[in-house]
Short mmCIF file of N, CA and C in Angstrom, two decimals:
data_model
loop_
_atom_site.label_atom_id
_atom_site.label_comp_id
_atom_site.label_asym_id
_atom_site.label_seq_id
_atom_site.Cartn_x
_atom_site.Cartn_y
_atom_site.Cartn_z
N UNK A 16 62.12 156.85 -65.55
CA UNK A 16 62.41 157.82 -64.53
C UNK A 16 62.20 157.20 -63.16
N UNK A 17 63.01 157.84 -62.06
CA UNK A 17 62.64 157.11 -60.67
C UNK A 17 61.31 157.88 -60.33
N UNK A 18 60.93 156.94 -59.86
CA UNK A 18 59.57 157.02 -58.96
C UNK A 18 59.58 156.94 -57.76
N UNK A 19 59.64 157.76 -56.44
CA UNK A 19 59.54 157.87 -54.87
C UNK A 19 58.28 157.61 -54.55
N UNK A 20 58.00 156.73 -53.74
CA UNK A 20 56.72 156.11 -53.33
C UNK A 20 56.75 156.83 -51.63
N UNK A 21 55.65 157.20 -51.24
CA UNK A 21 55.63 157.35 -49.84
C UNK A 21 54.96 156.53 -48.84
N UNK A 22 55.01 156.03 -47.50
CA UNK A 22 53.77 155.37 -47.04
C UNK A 22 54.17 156.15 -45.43
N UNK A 23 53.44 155.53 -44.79
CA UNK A 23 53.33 156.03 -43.42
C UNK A 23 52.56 157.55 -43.15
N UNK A 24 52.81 158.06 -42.26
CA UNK A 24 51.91 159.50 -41.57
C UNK A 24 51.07 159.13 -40.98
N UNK A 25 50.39 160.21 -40.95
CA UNK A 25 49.00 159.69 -39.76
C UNK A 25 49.03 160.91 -38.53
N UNK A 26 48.33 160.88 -37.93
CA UNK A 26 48.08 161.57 -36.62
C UNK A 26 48.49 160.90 -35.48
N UNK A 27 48.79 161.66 -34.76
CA UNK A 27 49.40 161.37 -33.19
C UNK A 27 49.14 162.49 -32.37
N UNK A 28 49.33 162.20 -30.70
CA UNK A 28 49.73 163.25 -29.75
C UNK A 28 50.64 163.60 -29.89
N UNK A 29 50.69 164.64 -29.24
CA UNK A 29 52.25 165.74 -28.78
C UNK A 29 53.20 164.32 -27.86
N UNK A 30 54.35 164.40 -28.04
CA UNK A 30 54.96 163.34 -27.36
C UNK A 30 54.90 161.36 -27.90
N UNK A 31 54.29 161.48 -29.28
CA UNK A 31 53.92 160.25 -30.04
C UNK A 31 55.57 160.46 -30.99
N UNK A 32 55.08 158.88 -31.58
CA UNK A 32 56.25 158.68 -32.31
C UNK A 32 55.48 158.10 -34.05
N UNK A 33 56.45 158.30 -35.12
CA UNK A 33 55.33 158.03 -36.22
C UNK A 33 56.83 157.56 -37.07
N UNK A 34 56.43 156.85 -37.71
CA UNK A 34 57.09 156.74 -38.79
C UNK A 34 56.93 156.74 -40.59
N UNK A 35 58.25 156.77 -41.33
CA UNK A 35 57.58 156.79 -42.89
C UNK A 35 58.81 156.53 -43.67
N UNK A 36 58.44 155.86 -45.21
CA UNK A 36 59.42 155.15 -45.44
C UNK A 36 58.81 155.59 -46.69
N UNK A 37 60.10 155.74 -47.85
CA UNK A 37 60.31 156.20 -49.30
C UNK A 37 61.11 154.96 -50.31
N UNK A 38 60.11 154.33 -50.92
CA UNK A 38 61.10 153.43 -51.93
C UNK A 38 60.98 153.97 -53.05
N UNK A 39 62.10 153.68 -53.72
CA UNK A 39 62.38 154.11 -55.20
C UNK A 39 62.45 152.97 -56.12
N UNK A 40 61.71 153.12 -57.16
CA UNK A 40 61.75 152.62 -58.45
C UNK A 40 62.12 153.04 -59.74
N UNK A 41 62.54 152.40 -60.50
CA UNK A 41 62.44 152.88 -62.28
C UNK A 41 63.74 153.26 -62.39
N UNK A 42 64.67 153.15 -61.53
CA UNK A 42 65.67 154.50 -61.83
C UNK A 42 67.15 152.86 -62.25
N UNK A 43 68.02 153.39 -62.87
CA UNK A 43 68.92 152.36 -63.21
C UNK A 43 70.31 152.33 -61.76
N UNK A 44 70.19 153.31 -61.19
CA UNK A 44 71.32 153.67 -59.86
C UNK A 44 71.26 152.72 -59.02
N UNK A 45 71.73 151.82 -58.48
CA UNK A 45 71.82 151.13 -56.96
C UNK A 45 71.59 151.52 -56.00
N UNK A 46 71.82 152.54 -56.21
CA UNK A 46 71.71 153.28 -54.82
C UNK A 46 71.38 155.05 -55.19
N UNK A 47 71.01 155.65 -54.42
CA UNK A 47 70.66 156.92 -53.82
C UNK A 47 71.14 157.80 -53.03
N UNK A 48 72.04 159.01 -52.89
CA UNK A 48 71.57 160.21 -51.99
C UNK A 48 70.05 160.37 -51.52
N UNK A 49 69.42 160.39 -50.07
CA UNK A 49 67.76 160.57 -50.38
C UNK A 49 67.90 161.84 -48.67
N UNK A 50 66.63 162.51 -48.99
CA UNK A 50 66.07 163.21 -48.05
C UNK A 50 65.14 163.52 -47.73
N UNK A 51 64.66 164.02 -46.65
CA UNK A 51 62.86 164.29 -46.10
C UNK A 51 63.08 166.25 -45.81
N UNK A 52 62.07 166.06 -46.37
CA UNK A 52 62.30 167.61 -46.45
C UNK A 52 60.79 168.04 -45.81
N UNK A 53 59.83 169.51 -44.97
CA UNK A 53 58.43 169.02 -44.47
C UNK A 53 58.19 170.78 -44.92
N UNK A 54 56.51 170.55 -45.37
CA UNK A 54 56.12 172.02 -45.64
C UNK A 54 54.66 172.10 -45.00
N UNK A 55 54.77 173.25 -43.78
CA UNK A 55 53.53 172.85 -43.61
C UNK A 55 52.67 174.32 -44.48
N UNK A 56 51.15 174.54 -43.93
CA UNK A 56 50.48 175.10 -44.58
C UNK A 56 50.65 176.82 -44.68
N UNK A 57 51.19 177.43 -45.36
CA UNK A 57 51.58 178.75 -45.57
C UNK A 57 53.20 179.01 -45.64
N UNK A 58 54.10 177.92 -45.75
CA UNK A 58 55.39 178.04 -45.01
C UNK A 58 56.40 177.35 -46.58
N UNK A 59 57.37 178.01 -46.48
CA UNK A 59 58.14 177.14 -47.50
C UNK A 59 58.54 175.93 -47.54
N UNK A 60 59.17 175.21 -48.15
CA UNK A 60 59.62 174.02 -47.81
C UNK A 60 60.74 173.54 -46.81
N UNK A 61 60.88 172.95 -45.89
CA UNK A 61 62.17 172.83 -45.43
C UNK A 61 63.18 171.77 -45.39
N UNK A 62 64.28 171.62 -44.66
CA UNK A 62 65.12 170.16 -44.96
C UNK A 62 64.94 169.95 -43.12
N UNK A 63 64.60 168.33 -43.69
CA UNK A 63 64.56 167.70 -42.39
C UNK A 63 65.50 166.92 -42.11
N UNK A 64 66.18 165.85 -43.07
CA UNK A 64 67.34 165.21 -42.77
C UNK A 64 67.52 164.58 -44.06
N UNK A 65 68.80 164.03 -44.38
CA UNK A 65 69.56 163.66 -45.59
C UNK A 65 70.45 162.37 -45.08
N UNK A 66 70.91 161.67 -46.16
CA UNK A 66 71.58 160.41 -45.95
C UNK A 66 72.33 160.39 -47.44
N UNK A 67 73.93 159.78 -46.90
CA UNK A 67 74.32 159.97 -48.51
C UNK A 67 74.36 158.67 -48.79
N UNK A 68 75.07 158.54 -50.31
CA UNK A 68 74.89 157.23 -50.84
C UNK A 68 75.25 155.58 -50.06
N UNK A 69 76.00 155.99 -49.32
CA UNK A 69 76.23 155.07 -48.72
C UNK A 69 76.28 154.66 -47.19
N UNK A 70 75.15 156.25 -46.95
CA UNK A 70 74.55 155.58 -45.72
C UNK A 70 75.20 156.34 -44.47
N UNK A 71 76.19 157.10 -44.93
CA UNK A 71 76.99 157.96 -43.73
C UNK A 71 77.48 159.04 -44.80
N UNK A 72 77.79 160.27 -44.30
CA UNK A 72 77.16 160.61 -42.66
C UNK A 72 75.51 161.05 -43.31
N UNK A 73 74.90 161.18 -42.36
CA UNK A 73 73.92 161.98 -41.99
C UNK A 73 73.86 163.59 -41.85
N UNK A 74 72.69 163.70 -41.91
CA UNK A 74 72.34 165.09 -41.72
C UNK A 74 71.18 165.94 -41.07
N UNK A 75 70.86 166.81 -40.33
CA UNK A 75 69.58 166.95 -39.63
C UNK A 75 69.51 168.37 -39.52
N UNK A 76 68.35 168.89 -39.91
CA UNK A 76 68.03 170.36 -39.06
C UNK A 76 68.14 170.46 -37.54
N UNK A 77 68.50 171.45 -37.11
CA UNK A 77 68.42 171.75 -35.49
C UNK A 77 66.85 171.64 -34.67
N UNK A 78 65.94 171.67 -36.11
CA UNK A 78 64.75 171.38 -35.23
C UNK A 78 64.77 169.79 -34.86
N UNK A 79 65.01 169.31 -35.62
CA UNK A 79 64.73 167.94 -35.52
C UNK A 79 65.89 167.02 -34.97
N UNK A 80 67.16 167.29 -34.94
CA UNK A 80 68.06 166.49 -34.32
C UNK A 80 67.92 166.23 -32.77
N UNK A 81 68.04 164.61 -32.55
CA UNK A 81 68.09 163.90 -31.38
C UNK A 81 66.28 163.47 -31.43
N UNK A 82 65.98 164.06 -31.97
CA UNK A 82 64.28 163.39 -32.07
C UNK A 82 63.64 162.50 -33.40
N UNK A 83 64.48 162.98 -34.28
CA UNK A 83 64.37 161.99 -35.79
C UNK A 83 65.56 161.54 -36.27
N UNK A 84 65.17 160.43 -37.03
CA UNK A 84 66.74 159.28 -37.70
C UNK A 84 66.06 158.96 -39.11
N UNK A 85 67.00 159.34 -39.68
CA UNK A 85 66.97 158.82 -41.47
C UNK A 85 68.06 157.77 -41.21
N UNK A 86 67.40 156.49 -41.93
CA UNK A 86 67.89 155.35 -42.52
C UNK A 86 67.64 154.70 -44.21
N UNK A 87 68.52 154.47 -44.31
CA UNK A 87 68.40 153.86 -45.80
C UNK A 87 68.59 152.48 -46.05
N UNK A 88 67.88 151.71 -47.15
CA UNK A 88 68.29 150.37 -47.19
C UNK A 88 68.58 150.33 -48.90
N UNK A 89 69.62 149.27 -49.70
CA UNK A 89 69.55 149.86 -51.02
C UNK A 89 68.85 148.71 -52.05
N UNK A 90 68.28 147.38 -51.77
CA UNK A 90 67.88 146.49 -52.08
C UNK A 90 66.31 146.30 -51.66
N UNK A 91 64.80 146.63 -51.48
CA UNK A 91 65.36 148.16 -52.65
C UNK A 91 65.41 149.02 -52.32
N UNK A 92 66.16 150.41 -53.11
CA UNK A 92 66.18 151.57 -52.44
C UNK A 92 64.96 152.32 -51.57
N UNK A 93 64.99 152.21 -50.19
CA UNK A 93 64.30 152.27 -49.32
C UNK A 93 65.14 153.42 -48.77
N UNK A 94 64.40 155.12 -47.98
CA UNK A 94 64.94 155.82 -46.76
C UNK A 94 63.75 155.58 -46.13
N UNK A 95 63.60 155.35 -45.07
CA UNK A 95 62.72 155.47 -43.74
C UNK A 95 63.50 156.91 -42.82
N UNK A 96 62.20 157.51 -41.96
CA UNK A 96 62.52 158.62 -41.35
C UNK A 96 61.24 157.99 -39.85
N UNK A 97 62.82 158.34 -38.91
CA UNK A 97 61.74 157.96 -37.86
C UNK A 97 61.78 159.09 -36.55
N UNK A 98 60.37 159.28 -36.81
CA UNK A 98 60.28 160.65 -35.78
C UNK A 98 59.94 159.99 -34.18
N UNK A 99 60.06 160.64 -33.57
CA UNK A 99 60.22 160.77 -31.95
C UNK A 99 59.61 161.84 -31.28
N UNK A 100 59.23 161.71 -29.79
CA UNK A 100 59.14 162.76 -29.50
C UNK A 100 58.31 164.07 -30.59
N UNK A 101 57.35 163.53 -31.25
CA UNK A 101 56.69 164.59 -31.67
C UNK A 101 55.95 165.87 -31.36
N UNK A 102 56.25 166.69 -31.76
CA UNK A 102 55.50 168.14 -31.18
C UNK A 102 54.62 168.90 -32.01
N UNK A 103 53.96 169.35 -31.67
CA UNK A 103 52.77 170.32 -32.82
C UNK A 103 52.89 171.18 -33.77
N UNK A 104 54.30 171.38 -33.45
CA UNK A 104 55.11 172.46 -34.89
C UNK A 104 55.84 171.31 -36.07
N UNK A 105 55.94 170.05 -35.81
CA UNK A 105 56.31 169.06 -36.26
C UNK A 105 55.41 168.68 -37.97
N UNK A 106 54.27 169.46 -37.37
CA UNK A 106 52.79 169.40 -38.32
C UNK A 106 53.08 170.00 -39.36
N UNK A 107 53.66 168.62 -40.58
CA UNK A 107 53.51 169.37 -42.32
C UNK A 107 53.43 168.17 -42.93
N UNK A 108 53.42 168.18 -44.47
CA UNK A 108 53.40 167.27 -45.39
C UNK A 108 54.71 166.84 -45.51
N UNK A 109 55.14 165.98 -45.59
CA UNK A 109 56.85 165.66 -45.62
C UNK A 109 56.89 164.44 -46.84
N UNK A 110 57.95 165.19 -47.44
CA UNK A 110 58.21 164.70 -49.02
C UNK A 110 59.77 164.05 -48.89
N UNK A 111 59.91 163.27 -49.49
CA UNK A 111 61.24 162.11 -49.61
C UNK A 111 61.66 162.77 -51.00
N UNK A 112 63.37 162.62 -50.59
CA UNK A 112 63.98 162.99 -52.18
C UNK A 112 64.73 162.34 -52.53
N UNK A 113 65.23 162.45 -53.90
CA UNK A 113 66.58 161.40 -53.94
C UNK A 113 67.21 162.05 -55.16
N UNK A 114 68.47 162.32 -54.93
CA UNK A 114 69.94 162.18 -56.26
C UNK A 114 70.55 161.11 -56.34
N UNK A 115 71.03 161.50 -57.68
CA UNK A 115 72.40 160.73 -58.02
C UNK A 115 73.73 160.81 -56.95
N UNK A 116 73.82 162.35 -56.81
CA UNK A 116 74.60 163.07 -56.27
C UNK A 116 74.81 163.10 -54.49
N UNK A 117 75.34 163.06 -53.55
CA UNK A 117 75.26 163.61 -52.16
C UNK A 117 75.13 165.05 -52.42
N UNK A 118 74.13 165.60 -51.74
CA UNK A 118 73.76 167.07 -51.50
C UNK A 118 73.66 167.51 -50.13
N UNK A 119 74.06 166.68 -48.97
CA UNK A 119 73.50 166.94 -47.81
C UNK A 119 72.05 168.16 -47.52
N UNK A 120 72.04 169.11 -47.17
CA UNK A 120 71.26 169.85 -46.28
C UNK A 120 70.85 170.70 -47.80
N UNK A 121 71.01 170.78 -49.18
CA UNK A 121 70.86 171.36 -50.26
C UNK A 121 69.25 170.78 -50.75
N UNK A 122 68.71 171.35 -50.97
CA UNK A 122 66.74 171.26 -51.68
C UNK A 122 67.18 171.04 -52.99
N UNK A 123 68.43 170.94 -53.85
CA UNK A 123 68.34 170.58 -55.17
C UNK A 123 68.23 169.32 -55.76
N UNK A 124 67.36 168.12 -54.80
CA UNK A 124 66.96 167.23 -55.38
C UNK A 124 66.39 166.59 -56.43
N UNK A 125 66.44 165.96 -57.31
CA UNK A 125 65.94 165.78 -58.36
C UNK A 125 64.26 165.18 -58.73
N UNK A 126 64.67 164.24 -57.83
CA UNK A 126 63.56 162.94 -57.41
C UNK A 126 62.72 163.17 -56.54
N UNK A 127 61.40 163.97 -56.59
CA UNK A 127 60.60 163.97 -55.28
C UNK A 127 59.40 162.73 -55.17
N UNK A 128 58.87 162.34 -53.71
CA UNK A 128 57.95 161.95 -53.45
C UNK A 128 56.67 162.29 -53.59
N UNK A 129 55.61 162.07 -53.34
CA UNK A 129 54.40 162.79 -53.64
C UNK A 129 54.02 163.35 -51.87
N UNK A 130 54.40 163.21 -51.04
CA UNK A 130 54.15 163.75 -49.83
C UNK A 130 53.10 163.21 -48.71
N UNK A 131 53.80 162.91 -47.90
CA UNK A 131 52.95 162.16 -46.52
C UNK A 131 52.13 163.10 -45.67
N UNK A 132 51.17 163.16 -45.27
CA UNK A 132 50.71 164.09 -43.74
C UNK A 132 51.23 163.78 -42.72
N UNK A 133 51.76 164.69 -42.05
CA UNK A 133 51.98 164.23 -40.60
C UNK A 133 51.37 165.23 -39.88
N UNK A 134 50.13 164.89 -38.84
CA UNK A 134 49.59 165.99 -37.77
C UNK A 134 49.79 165.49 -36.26
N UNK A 135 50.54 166.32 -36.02
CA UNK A 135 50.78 166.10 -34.14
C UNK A 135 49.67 167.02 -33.53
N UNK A 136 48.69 166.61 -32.69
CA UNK A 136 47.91 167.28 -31.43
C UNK A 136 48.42 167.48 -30.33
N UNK A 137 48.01 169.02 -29.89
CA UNK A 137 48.89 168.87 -28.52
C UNK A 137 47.88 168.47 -27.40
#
């Protein structure tokens, strides 16, 4: 089965920048559909941004567009998500996903990560 690895998070100020990156293992695919999706504490899950198999197009919530970039690399399957401009509502656990399939802005991922912290201070 694929395995989503997470690294990065951490704490920052309001106005910091952070980054985090999801590799995949185990899985027989070359490549990936992957996404970051963030839940913080009492709140459902949400979609933060998506990348399809081959890297275009993209996809972003309105919270987060012009302040975060999903990139993918497929050797090895690597998405990195790089935030900007961070703000205090920014503050959740953010989980990496991945299909077979392109799903853009859809939560029916197959493949989850185990989930990063991210806390912005204002």
């Amino acid at each position: 089965q694929v395995r989503l690895v997470e690294s990065g998070g951490g704490s920052v100020q309001a106005g910091g920048s952070l980054s985090l990156s999801c590799v995949a293992s185990g899985g027989s695919q070359s490549t990936y559909a992957m996404a970051w999706f963030r839940q913080a504490p009492g709140q459902d899950r949400e979609f933060v941004a998506a990348i399809s198999r081959d890297g275009s197009p993209t996809y972003y919530s309105d919270s987060v567009k012009g302040r975060f970039t999903i990139s993918k690399d497929n050797a090895p399957i690597t998405v990195y998500l790089q935030m900007n401009y961070l703000k205090p509502d920014d503050t959740a656990v953010y989980y990496c996903a991945a299909d077979t399939m392109d799903l853009e802005i859809s939560d029916d991922y197959f493949y989850w990560g185990q989930g990063a912290q991210v806390t912005v201070s204002s």
